[in-house]
mmCIF file of C-alpha atoms in Angstrom:
data_model
loop_
_atom_site.group_PDB
_atom_site.id
_atom_site.type_symbol
_atom_site.label_atom_id
_atom_site.label_comp_id
_atom_site.label_asym_id
_atom_site.label_seq_id
_atom_site.Cartn_x
_atom_site.Cartn_y
_atom_site.Cartn_z
ATOM 1 C CA UNK A 1 100.970 69.848 131.246
ATOM 2 C CA UNK A 2 101.599 67.124 128.665
ATOM 3 C CA UNK A 3 104.041 64.201 128.697
ATOM 4 C CA UNK A 4 105.085 65.396 125.207
ATOM 5 C CA UNK A 5 107.782 68.043 125.534
ATOM 6 C CA UNK A 6 106.619 71.282 123.857
ATOM 7 C CA UNK A 7 108.792 74.352 123.406
ATOM 8 C CA UNK A 8 107.190 77.595 124.604
ATOM 9 C CA UNK A 9 107.685 79.024 121.088
ATOM 10 C CA UNK A 10 105.941 76.122 119.366
ATOM 11 C CA UNK A 11 102.662 76.824 117.607
ATOM 12 C CA UNK A 12 101.396 73.427 118.666
ATOM 13 C CA UNK A 13 101.036 73.597 122.426
ATOM 14 C CA UNK A 14 99.002 71.340 124.678
ATOM 15 C CA UNK A 15 96.435 74.170 124.706
ATOM 16 C CA UNK A 16 96.078 74.067 120.924
ATOM 17 C CA UNK A 17 95.758 70.475 119.544
ATOM 18 C CA UNK A 18 94.835 71.309 115.923
ATOM 19 C CA UNK A 19 93.595 68.741 113.436
ATOM 20 C CA UNK A 20 95.206 67.940 110.080
ATOM 21 C CA UNK A 21 95.542 65.243 107.429
ATOM 22 C CA UNK A 22 98.905 63.673 106.764
ATOM 23 C CA UNK A 23 100.723 60.716 105.197
ATOM 24 C CA UNK A 24 104.199 59.242 105.479
ATOM 25 C CA UNK A 25 106.585 57.557 103.085
ATOM 26 C CA UNK A 26 106.000 54.176 104.763
ATOM 27 C CA UNK A 27 102.262 54.647 104.869
ATOM 28 C CA UNK A 28 100.831 56.736 101.987
ATOM 29 C CA UNK A 29 97.281 56.510 103.353
ATOM 30 C CA UNK A 30 95.884 59.917 104.221
ATOM 31 C CA UNK A 31 94.962 59.920 107.895
ATOM 32 C CA UNK A 32 93.811 62.345 110.568
ATOM 33 C CA UNK A 33 96.277 63.570 113.117
ATOM 34 C CA UNK A 34 96.648 66.125 115.920
ATOM 35 C CA UNK A 35 99.723 68.264 116.214
ATOM 36 C CA UNK A 36 101.498 68.641 119.580
ATOM 37 C CA UNK A 37 105.010 70.073 119.714
ATOM 38 C CA UNK A 38 106.996 68.537 116.873
ATOM 39 C CA UNK A 39 104.850 65.421 116.851
ATOM 40 C CA UNK A 40 101.636 64.207 115.190
ATOM 41 C CA UNK A 41 99.264 61.923 117.076
ATOM 42 C CA UNK A 42 97.654 59.544 114.568
ATOM 43 C CA UNK A 43 93.972 59.322 115.542
ATOM 44 C CA UNK A 44 93.370 56.228 113.351
ATOM 45 C CA UNK A 45 95.722 54.314 115.726
ATOM 46 C CA UNK A 46 94.020 55.405 118.937
ATOM 47 C CA UNK A 47 90.406 55.611 117.731
ATOM 48 C CA UNK A 48 89.309 52.888 120.208
ATOM 49 C CA UNK A 49 90.294 55.202 123.105
ATOM 50 C CA UNK A 50 87.480 57.608 122.286
ATOM 51 C CA UNK A 51 84.907 56.013 124.605
ATOM 52 C CA UNK A 52 82.797 59.017 125.589
ATOM 53 C CA UNK A 53 78.981 58.912 125.234
ATOM 54 C CA UNK A 54 79.064 60.601 121.793
ATOM 55 C CA UNK A 55 82.335 59.564 120.175
ATOM 56 C CA UNK A 56 82.139 55.896 121.189
ATOM 57 C CA UNK A 57 79.482 55.688 118.477
ATOM 58 C CA UNK A 58 81.589 57.582 115.876
ATOM 59 C CA UNK A 59 85.102 56.156 116.187
ATOM 60 C CA UNK A 60 85.013 55.454 112.456
ATOM 61 C CA UNK A 61 85.391 59.180 111.570
ATOM 62 C CA UNK A 62 89.060 58.851 112.538
ATOM 63 C CA UNK A 63 89.573 56.246 109.806
ATOM 64 C CA UNK A 64 88.558 58.683 107.090
ATOM 65 C CA UNK A 65 91.068 60.418 104.737
ATOM 66 C CA UNK A 66 89.601 63.870 105.462
ATOM 67 C CA UNK A 67 88.029 65.690 108.391
ATOM 68 C CA UNK A 68 84.646 66.031 106.709
ATOM 69 C CA UNK A 69 82.912 63.255 108.643
ATOM 70 C CA UNK A 70 84.243 64.579 111.949
ATOM 71 C CA UNK A 71 83.246 68.112 111.049
ATOM 72 C CA UNK A 72 79.743 66.871 110.287
ATOM 73 C CA UNK A 73 79.275 65.821 113.895
ATOM 74 C CA UNK A 74 77.900 68.081 116.586
ATOM 75 C CA UNK A 75 79.726 70.673 118.621
ATOM 76 C CA UNK A 76 79.210 68.348 121.554
ATOM 77 C CA UNK A 77 81.194 65.652 119.681
ATOM 78 C CA UNK A 78 84.035 68.095 118.950
ATOM 79 C CA UNK A 79 84.183 69.133 122.621
ATOM 80 C CA UNK A 80 84.162 65.557 123.842
ATOM 81 C CA UNK A 81 86.938 64.644 121.460
ATOM 82 C CA UNK A 82 89.050 67.571 122.656
ATOM 83 C CA UNK A 83 88.510 66.591 126.301
ATOM 84 C CA UNK A 84 89.600 63.032 125.524
ATOM 85 C CA UNK A 85 92.706 64.210 123.702
ATOM 86 C CA UNK A 86 93.689 66.516 126.548
ATOM 87 C CA UNK A 87 93.273 63.683 128.967
ATOM 88 C CA UNK A 88 95.232 61.188 126.870
ATOM 89 C CA UNK A 89 98.115 63.660 126.337
ATOM 90 C CA UNK A 90 98.260 64.953 129.913
ATOM 91 C CA UNK A 91 101.302 64.342 132.029
ATOM 92 C CA UNK A 92 99.252 62.332 134.557
ATOM 93 C CA UNK A 93 97.408 59.948 132.217
ATOM 94 C CA UNK A 94 99.254 56.693 131.628
ATOM 95 C CA UNK A 95 97.326 55.089 128.749
ATOM 96 C CA UNK A 96 99.503 56.629 126.017
ATOM 97 C CA UNK A 97 102.446 57.755 128.143
ATOM 98 C CA UNK A 98 103.394 54.311 129.468
ATOM 99 C CA UNK A 99 102.503 52.024 126.591
ATOM 100 C CA UNK A 100 105.724 51.996 124.557
ATOM 101 C CA UNK A 101 104.240 49.913 121.723
ATOM 102 C CA UNK A 102 101.200 52.133 121.340
ATOM 103 C CA UNK A 103 103.237 55.315 121.493
ATOM 104 C CA UNK A 104 105.595 54.049 118.788
ATOM 105 C CA UNK A 105 102.630 53.400 116.477
ATOM 106 C CA UNK A 106 100.605 56.529 117.406
ATOM 107 C CA UNK A 107 103.151 59.257 117.105
ATOM 108 C CA UNK A 108 104.878 60.508 113.938
ATOM 109 C CA UNK A 109 107.499 63.261 113.801
ATOM 110 C CA UNK A 110 106.188 66.218 111.853
ATOM 111 C CA UNK A 111 109.354 66.198 109.758
ATOM 112 C CA UNK A 112 108.528 62.742 108.478
ATOM 113 C CA UNK A 113 104.977 63.657 107.422
ATOM 114 C CA UNK A 114 103.476 65.152 104.212
ATOM 115 C CA UNK A 115 100.509 67.405 104.910
ATOM 116 C CA UNK A 116 97.419 67.449 102.739
ATOM 117 C CA UNK A 117 94.231 69.560 102.467
ATOM 118 C CA UNK A 118 92.356 68.862 105.730
ATOM 119 C CA UNK A 119 88.975 68.523 104.069
ATOM 120 C CA UNK A 120 87.240 67.838 100.814
ATOM 121 C CA UNK A 121 86.205 71.440 100.247
ATOM 122 C CA UNK A 122 82.948 71.510 98.380
ATOM 123 C CA UNK A 123 82.382 75.241 98.372
ATOM 124 C CA UNK A 124 84.464 78.283 99.186
ATOM 125 C CA UNK A 125 83.268 81.805 99.936
ATOM 126 C CA UNK A 126 85.538 84.836 100.391
ATOM 127 C CA UNK A 127 84.346 87.849 102.387
ATOM 128 C CA UNK A 128 85.557 91.436 102.376
ATOM 129 C CA UNK A 129 85.337 92.211 106.097
ATOM 130 C CA UNK A 130 88.309 94.438 106.990
ATOM 131 C CA UNK A 131 87.204 98.047 107.092
ATOM 132 C CA UNK A 132 90.776 99.339 106.737
ATOM 133 C CA UNK A 133 91.336 97.192 103.706
ATOM 134 C CA UNK A 134 88.012 98.098 102.081
ATOM 135 C CA UNK A 135 88.647 101.778 102.753
ATOM 136 C CA UNK A 136 92.201 101.710 101.361
ATOM 137 C CA UNK A 137 91.095 100.006 98.124
ATOM 138 C CA UNK A 138 88.087 102.299 97.838
ATOM 139 C CA UNK A 139 90.272 105.396 98.157
ATOM 140 C CA UNK A 140 92.614 104.050 95.455
ATOM 141 C CA UNK A 141 89.879 103.397 92.922
ATOM 142 C CA UNK A 142 87.061 105.813 93.858
ATOM 143 C CA UNK A 143 88.536 108.516 96.111
ATOM 144 C CA UNK A 144 87.981 109.283 99.755
ATOM 145 C CA UNK A 145 84.413 110.494 99.376
ATOM 146 C CA UNK A 146 83.242 107.150 97.992
ATOM 147 C CA UNK A 147 85.712 104.765 99.656
ATOM 148 C CA UNK A 148 83.093 102.466 101.159
ATOM 149 C CA UNK A 149 80.114 101.395 99.039
ATOM 150 C CA UNK A 150 76.731 102.126 100.652
ATOM 151 C CA UNK A 151 76.141 98.431 101.554
ATOM 152 C CA UNK A 152 79.523 97.789 103.209
ATOM 153 C CA UNK A 153 78.566 98.915 106.735
ATOM 154 C CA UNK A 154 75.172 97.129 106.465
ATOM 155 C CA UNK A 155 76.177 93.575 105.569
ATOM 156 C CA UNK A 156 79.218 91.261 105.238
ATOM 157 C CA UNK A 157 80.106 91.584 101.537
ATOM 158 C CA UNK A 158 81.427 88.427 99.858
ATOM 159 C CA UNK A 159 81.704 86.414 96.709
ATOM 160 C CA UNK A 160 81.796 82.712 95.833
ATOM 161 C CA UNK A 161 85.342 81.522 95.063
ATOM 162 C CA UNK A 162 86.741 78.504 93.318
ATOM 163 C CA UNK A 163 87.078 75.436 95.556
ATOM 164 C CA UNK A 164 89.002 73.387 93.019
ATOM 165 C CA UNK A 165 92.042 75.651 93.099
ATOM 166 C CA UNK A 166 92.479 75.666 96.874
ATOM 167 C CA UNK A 167 95.843 74.115 97.721
ATOM 168 C CA UNK A 168 97.695 73.213 100.892
ATOM 169 C CA UNK A 169 100.744 75.159 102.136
ATOM 170 C CA UNK A 170 103.896 74.410 100.220
ATOM 171 C CA UNK A 171 102.169 74.089 96.839
ATOM 172 C CA UNK A 172 103.606 76.243 94.035
ATOM 173 C CA UNK A 173 101.412 78.851 92.373
ATOM 174 C CA UNK A 174 101.665 79.451 88.647
ATOM 175 C CA UNK A 175 101.600 83.094 87.523
ATOM 176 C CA UNK A 176 98.288 83.486 85.710
ATOM 177 C CA UNK A 177 97.706 84.874 82.233
ATOM 178 C CA UNK A 178 94.707 86.811 81.201
ATOM 179 C CA UNK A 179 93.265 89.994 79.732
ATOM 180 C CA UNK A 180 94.447 93.340 81.109
ATOM 181 C CA UNK A 181 94.021 96.957 80.094
ATOM 182 C CA UNK A 182 97.088 98.794 81.448
ATOM 183 C CA UNK A 183 96.453 101.750 79.076
ATOM 184 C CA UNK A 184 92.903 102.963 79.288
ATOM 185 C CA UNK A 185 93.230 104.721 75.909
ATOM 186 C CA UNK A 186 94.006 101.441 74.132
ATOM 187 C CA UNK A 187 92.316 98.040 73.766
ATOM 188 C CA UNK A 188 93.079 95.258 76.273
ATOM 189 C CA UNK A 189 96.067 92.994 75.921
ATOM 190 C CA UNK A 190 96.704 89.347 76.823
ATOM 191 C CA UNK A 191 99.631 87.992 78.748
ATOM 192 C CA UNK A 192 101.074 87.100 82.174
ATOM 193 C CA UNK A 193 99.862 89.164 85.094
ATOM 194 C CA UNK A 194 102.322 91.962 85.985
ATOM 195 C CA UNK A 195 100.592 92.814 89.253
ATOM 196 C CA UNK A 196 100.523 89.474 91.084
ATOM 197 C CA UNK A 197 99.644 90.051 94.754
ATOM 198 C CA UNK A 198 99.040 88.358 98.106
ATOM 199 C CA UNK A 199 96.163 88.691 100.405
ATOM 200 C CA UNK A 200 96.685 88.023 104.098
ATOM 201 C CA UNK A 201 93.529 86.207 105.223
ATOM 202 C CA UNK A 202 92.131 83.649 107.661
ATOM 203 C CA UNK A 203 89.302 81.253 107.040
ATOM 204 C CA UNK A 204 87.001 78.943 108.937
ATOM 205 C CA UNK A 205 85.636 75.495 108.155
ATOM 206 C CA UNK A 206 81.943 74.877 108.455
ATOM 207 C CA UNK A 207 80.976 72.003 110.741
ATOM 208 C CA UNK A 208 77.429 70.723 110.844
ATOM 209 C CA UNK A 209 75.567 72.273 107.934
ATOM 210 C CA UNK A 210 71.974 73.328 107.366
ATOM 211 C CA UNK A 211 69.191 72.187 105.120
ATOM 212 C CA UNK A 212 68.426 74.163 101.971
ATOM 213 C CA UNK A 213 65.837 76.843 102.892
ATOM 214 C CA UNK A 214 66.629 76.789 106.627
ATOM 215 C CA UNK A 215 68.945 79.700 107.693
ATOM 216 C CA UNK A 216 71.398 79.381 110.581
ATOM 217 C CA UNK A 217 70.406 81.973 113.199
ATOM 218 C CA UNK A 218 73.123 84.129 114.811
ATOM 219 C CA UNK A 219 72.431 82.481 118.154
ATOM 220 C CA UNK A 220 73.387 79.094 116.733
ATOM 221 C CA UNK A 221 76.188 80.136 114.340
ATOM 222 C CA UNK A 222 79.016 79.145 116.687
ATOM 223 C CA UNK A 223 77.715 75.563 116.655
ATOM 224 C CA UNK A 224 78.546 75.402 112.982
ATOM 225 C CA UNK A 225 82.081 76.826 113.037
ATOM 226 C CA UNK A 226 84.615 73.991 113.399
ATOM 227 C CA UNK A 227 87.979 75.753 113.343
ATOM 228 C CA UNK A 228 90.318 78.153 111.562
ATOM 229 C CA UNK A 229 93.294 78.181 109.178
ATOM 230 C CA UNK A 230 95.587 80.775 107.623
ATOM 231 C CA UNK A 231 94.953 81.701 104.011
ATOM 232 C CA UNK A 232 96.668 83.488 101.137
ATOM 233 C CA UNK A 233 94.198 84.570 98.459
ATOM 234 C CA UNK A 234 96.644 85.155 95.578
ATOM 235 C CA UNK A 235 95.309 87.887 93.360
ATOM 236 C CA UNK A 236 96.213 89.121 89.879
ATOM 237 C CA UNK A 237 95.339 92.827 90.306
ATOM 238 C CA UNK A 238 95.638 93.826 86.646
ATOM 239 C CA UNK A 239 93.402 90.984 85.481
ATOM 240 C CA UNK A 240 90.966 91.717 88.275
ATOM 241 C CA UNK A 241 90.806 95.433 87.557
ATOM 242 C CA UNK A 242 89.707 94.844 83.934
ATOM 243 C CA UNK A 243 87.209 92.065 84.547
ATOM 244 C CA UNK A 244 85.527 92.797 87.863
ATOM 245 C CA UNK A 245 82.834 95.259 86.619
ATOM 246 C CA UNK A 246 79.958 94.461 86.952
ATOM 247 C CA UNK A 247 80.053 90.942 88.470
ATOM 248 C CA UNK A 248 83.173 90.948 90.601
ATOM 249 C CA UNK A 249 86.240 88.643 90.993
ATOM 250 C CA UNK A 250 86.765 85.866 88.469
ATOM 251 C CA UNK A 251 90.043 84.951 86.743
ATOM 252 C CA UNK A 252 92.000 87.419 88.836
ATOM 253 C CA UNK A 253 91.243 85.218 91.847
ATOM 254 C CA UNK A 254 90.536 81.622 90.903
ATOM 255 C CA UNK A 255 93.990 80.428 89.796
ATOM 256 C CA UNK A 256 95.124 79.531 93.323
ATOM 257 C CA UNK A 257 94.377 79.988 97.005
ATOM 258 C CA UNK A 258 96.632 78.581 99.702
ATOM 259 C CA UNK A 259 95.649 77.455 103.214
ATOM 260 C CA UNK A 260 97.631 76.156 106.131
ATOM 261 C CA UNK A 261 97.217 72.433 106.819
ATOM 262 C CA UNK A 262 96.371 72.549 110.567
ATOM 263 C CA UNK A 263 92.804 73.464 111.607
ATOM 264 C CA UNK A 264 92.812 75.090 115.035
ATOM 265 C CA UNK A 265 89.519 74.326 116.846
ATOM 266 C CA UNK A 266 87.460 77.228 118.074
ATOM 267 C CA UNK A 267 87.705 75.982 121.694
ATOM 268 C CA UNK A 268 91.464 76.590 121.526
ATOM 269 C CA UNK A 269 90.874 80.166 120.399
ATOM 270 C CA UNK A 270 88.057 81.160 122.755
ATOM 271 C CA UNK A 271 90.490 82.217 125.518
ATOM 272 C CA UNK A 272 91.755 84.901 123.130
ATOM 273 C CA UNK A 273 88.300 86.302 122.255
ATOM 274 C CA UNK A 274 87.907 90.081 122.600
ATOM 275 C CA UNK A 275 84.891 92.413 122.478
ATOM 276 C CA UNK A 276 83.531 92.824 118.984
ATOM 277 C CA UNK A 277 84.085 96.121 117.134
ATOM 278 C CA UNK A 278 81.464 98.814 117.594
ATOM 279 C CA UNK A 279 79.290 98.642 114.437
ATOM 280 C CA UNK A 280 77.706 101.918 113.358
ATOM 281 C CA UNK A 281 75.079 101.916 112.000
ATOM 282 C CA UNK A 282 73.846 98.997 114.124
ATOM 283 C CA UNK A 283 73.261 95.921 111.952
ATOM 284 C CA UNK A 284 69.789 94.630 111.268
ATOM 285 C CA UNK A 285 68.500 92.328 114.054
ATOM 286 C CA UNK A 286 69.437 89.064 112.319
ATOM 287 C CA UNK A 287 73.102 90.081 112.426
ATOM 288 C CA UNK A 288 73.326 91.240 116.045
ATOM 289 C CA UNK A 289 75.174 89.323 118.793
ATOM 290 C CA UNK A 290 76.716 90.473 122.002
ATOM 291 C CA UNK A 291 79.067 87.595 122.838
ATOM 292 C CA UNK A 292 82.749 88.221 122.061
ATOM 293 C CA UNK A 293 83.687 86.524 118.752
ATOM 294 C CA UNK A 294 86.607 88.689 117.667
ATOM 295 C CA UNK A 295 90.032 87.053 118.213
ATOM 296 C CA UNK A 296 93.456 88.406 119.041
ATOM 297 C CA UNK A 297 95.569 86.454 116.501
ATOM 298 C CA UNK A 298 98.952 87.926 115.651
ATOM 299 C CA UNK A 299 99.658 87.687 111.915
ATOM 300 C CA UNK A 300 102.886 88.027 109.927
ATOM 301 C CA UNK A 301 103.692 88.003 106.243
ATOM 302 C CA UNK A 302 107.292 87.553 104.989
ATOM 303 C CA UNK A 303 108.732 87.398 101.507
ATOM 304 C CA UNK A 304 111.807 85.688 100.192
ATOM 305 C CA UNK A 305 112.881 86.181 96.583
ATOM 306 C CA UNK A 306 115.417 84.140 94.603
ATOM 307 C CA UNK A 307 117.709 87.146 94.848
ATOM 308 C CA UNK A 308 117.395 87.319 98.682
ATOM 309 C CA UNK A 309 119.370 85.369 101.302
ATOM 310 C CA UNK A 310 116.545 85.311 103.862
ATOM 311 C CA UNK A 311 112.861 86.050 104.216
ATOM 312 C CA UNK A 312 111.898 89.616 105.246
ATOM 313 C CA UNK A 313 108.729 90.619 107.105
ATOM 314 C CA UNK A 314 106.526 92.952 105.029
ATOM 315 C CA UNK A 315 103.335 92.949 107.140
ATOM 316 C CA UNK A 316 102.430 92.598 110.794
ATOM 317 C CA UNK A 317 98.688 92.539 111.396
ATOM 318 C CA UNK A 318 96.001 90.989 113.605
ATOM 319 C CA UNK A 319 92.719 89.177 113.060
ATOM 320 C CA UNK A 320 91.056 91.490 115.669
ATOM 321 C CA UNK A 321 90.960 94.266 113.005
ATOM 322 C CA UNK A 322 88.010 92.538 111.301
ATOM 323 C CA UNK A 323 84.723 94.528 111.252
ATOM 324 C CA UNK A 324 82.344 91.634 110.619
ATOM 325 C CA UNK A 325 82.597 88.524 112.810
ATOM 326 C CA UNK A 326 82.606 84.942 111.607
ATOM 327 C CA UNK A 327 79.175 84.446 113.236
ATOM 328 C CA UNK A 328 77.841 87.324 111.211
ATOM 329 C CA UNK A 329 79.421 86.033 108.021
ATOM 330 C CA UNK A 330 77.925 82.563 108.410
ATOM 331 C CA UNK A 331 74.497 83.873 109.421
ATOM 332 C CA UNK A 332 74.379 86.300 106.479
ATOM 333 C CA UNK A 333 75.595 83.574 104.094
ATOM 334 C CA UNK A 334 72.575 81.404 105.028
ATOM 335 C CA UNK A 335 69.900 84.005 105.740
ATOM 336 C CA UNK A 336 68.408 83.528 102.247
ATOM 337 C CA UNK A 337 68.199 79.739 102.797
ATOM 338 C CA UNK A 338 71.535 78.921 101.224
ATOM 339 C CA UNK A 339 72.789 75.576 102.572
ATOM 340 C CA UNK A 340 76.395 75.153 103.746
ATOM 341 C CA UNK A 341 78.035 71.727 104.183
ATOM 342 C CA UNK A 342 80.701 70.211 106.427
ATOM 343 C CA UNK A 343 84.092 71.157 104.948
ATOM 344 C CA UNK A 344 82.943 74.348 103.247
ATOM 345 C CA UNK A 345 85.490 77.122 103.720
ATOM 346 C CA UNK A 346 84.573 80.740 104.493
ATOM 347 C CA UNK A 347 87.354 83.301 104.317
ATOM 348 C CA UNK A 348 87.745 86.657 106.031
ATOM 349 C CA UNK A 349 88.942 88.799 103.146
ATOM 350 C CA UNK A 350 92.252 90.721 103.328
ATOM 351 C CA UNK A 351 93.130 91.571 106.938
ATOM 352 C CA UNK A 352 94.570 95.108 107.136
ATOM 353 C CA UNK A 353 95.057 97.193 110.224
ATOM 354 C CA UNK A 354 95.127 100.986 110.695
ATOM 355 C CA UNK A 355 98.904 101.446 110.111
ATOM 356 C CA UNK A 356 100.830 101.046 106.797
ATOM 357 C CA UNK A 357 102.931 98.121 108.232
ATOM 358 C CA UNK A 358 99.659 96.267 108.946
ATOM 359 C CA UNK A 359 98.282 96.422 105.387
ATOM 360 C CA UNK A 360 97.595 92.850 104.296
ATOM 361 C CA UNK A 361 98.235 93.199 100.525
ATOM 362 C CA UNK A 362 100.976 94.477 98.273
ATOM 363 C CA UNK A 363 98.353 96.540 96.521
ATOM 364 C CA UNK A 364 98.099 98.559 99.737
ATOM 365 C CA UNK A 365 101.777 98.274 100.822
ATOM 366 C CA UNK A 366 102.842 99.744 97.445
ATOM 367 C CA UNK A 367 99.682 101.897 97.203
ATOM 368 C CA UNK A 368 98.757 100.507 93.800
ATOM 369 C CA UNK A 369 102.383 100.376 92.675
ATOM 370 C CA UNK A 370 103.112 104.054 93.287
ATOM 371 C CA UNK A 371 105.848 103.287 95.823
ATOM 372 C CA UNK A 372 108.218 100.379 96.475
ATOM 373 C CA UNK A 373 108.256 97.862 99.343
ATOM 374 C CA UNK A 374 111.663 97.551 100.958
ATOM 375 C CA UNK A 375 112.615 93.866 101.298
ATOM 376 C CA UNK A 376 116.213 94.475 102.446
ATOM 377 C CA UNK A 377 119.610 93.850 100.833
ATOM 378 C CA UNK A 378 118.922 96.801 98.540
ATOM 379 C CA UNK A 379 115.979 94.970 96.983
ATOM 380 C CA UNK A 380 112.345 96.135 96.694
ATOM 381 C CA UNK A 381 109.054 95.083 95.278
ATOM 382 C CA UNK A 382 105.759 96.558 94.148
ATOM 383 C CA UNK A 383 104.146 93.234 93.264
ATOM 384 C CA UNK A 384 105.429 89.641 93.234
ATOM 385 C CA UNK A 385 108.248 88.433 90.995
ATOM 386 C CA UNK A 386 108.701 84.873 89.680
ATOM 387 C CA UNK A 387 110.495 82.788 92.330
ATOM 388 C CA UNK A 388 109.192 84.812 95.263
ATOM 389 C CA UNK A 389 108.117 82.746 98.287
ATOM 390 C CA UNK A 390 105.447 84.213 100.569
ATOM 391 C CA UNK A 391 105.175 82.882 104.113
ATOM 392 C CA UNK A 392 102.224 83.664 106.394
ATOM 393 C CA UNK A 393 102.367 82.820 110.124
ATOM 394 C CA UNK A 394 99.919 83.404 112.900
ATOM 395 C CA UNK A 395 99.485 82.661 116.600
ATOM 396 C CA UNK A 396 97.683 83.639 119.821
ATOM 397 C CA UNK A 397 100.129 84.297 122.678
ATOM 398 C CA UNK A 398 99.231 82.776 125.982
ATOM 399 C CA UNK A 399 101.121 82.809 129.253
ATOM 400 C CA UNK A 400 104.114 80.697 128.383
ATOM 401 C CA UNK A 401 102.478 79.007 125.412
ATOM 402 C CA UNK A 402 101.166 79.654 121.924
ATOM 403 C CA UNK A 403 98.100 78.589 119.988
ATOM 404 C CA UNK A 404 99.387 78.803 116.420
ATOM 405 C CA UNK A 405 98.579 77.706 112.910
ATOM 406 C CA UNK A 406 101.980 76.615 111.460
ATOM 407 C CA UNK A 407 102.893 77.947 108.039
ATOM 408 C CA UNK A 408 100.931 79.004 104.996
ATOM 409 C CA UNK A 409 103.507 79.286 102.218
ATOM 410 C CA UNK A 410 103.758 79.268 98.448
ATOM 411 C CA UNK A 411 106.249 80.107 95.642
ATOM 412 C CA UNK A 412 105.479 81.784 92.356
ATOM 413 C CA UNK A 413 106.273 79.824 89.171
ATOM 414 C CA UNK A 414 106.647 81.576 85.806
ATOM 415 C CA UNK A 415 103.576 81.773 83.539
ATOM 416 C CA UNK A 416 103.146 79.105 80.900
ATOM 417 C CA UNK A 417 103.608 80.324 77.336
ATOM 418 C CA UNK A 418 100.485 80.668 75.146
#
């Protein structure tokens, strides 16, 4: 369907066309690109080809070093851009295909590019929207009778994270130090976290924002959701356990959060939408919507230690296990008049499914450290060791093609001495 050859197993099919920000050794300027196969199409080179009624007035957004200005445009602008890209990349359109000089300037091999954060992320919110995950954690810390707090089935629970420590895939993560209380009969101690964990998550970027004091209604929420990335919300469980009462996550969470560099637009994901989960009790009216906004995205987490010859899968899950939808998350976030801005990032919370192999954190996979996680070659883990690399992958599977997200990876560095 495209003149660019794309392998059926590639995340970056003609049906995908995700946006990212990249640079190259011969041109260190950060610029906006679209991934297709093993190539990147540099939109700053072809910006003059966006001649539709909307984007002809906004070609300058493709000269920017981040996606924020493009995200700030309307859903109509995003759709028009996607239609233009599909036309330019199609097998029948000659503008790019047959212009050898333009093609040589417009395309960069992904292996020659360095990827960067796709947006200047002003604010970051992390939700807690997997019922299986919330139930598992509740059982561990409060018992089966009180697994879910009374508010959990009534609203999308979340907290404000730390935008400054969001990093792009491939960045190393330093093991954090902090206060912990491993022995409840003794005072707390200070030192490197001994229960460093992963959290399999996804996140979406906010497009056009809202004015302070003007909520985004559920009927309009999709117009403000630009696209999605993979995310690993690294967590220091022992630091978190001591600090989180009564105000919630703090130092156990804000030392590093990794996202994948390619933002998959919602239009590419809509063919994989499924009916939303049945919510009982029924949410209050402002959170109700009938249109399908739950997505069948296959998710995989693998781990490779310094003592291992290859990465081993430790989790296979799916984004469709989420209880609260992204539309509900965004609407609830703004219902009190809170303003969100283009480039803000809203995350799902840990994505766990109903089976043990679909649990999205080592806290659950090891059941709070009470059992080991087999990583092959006679090795095991309960939590992360220094040198461990965690790789998250995800894709929607179409008929002979994939809509995928690339990699979300990070390696643990030893703690700094204090």
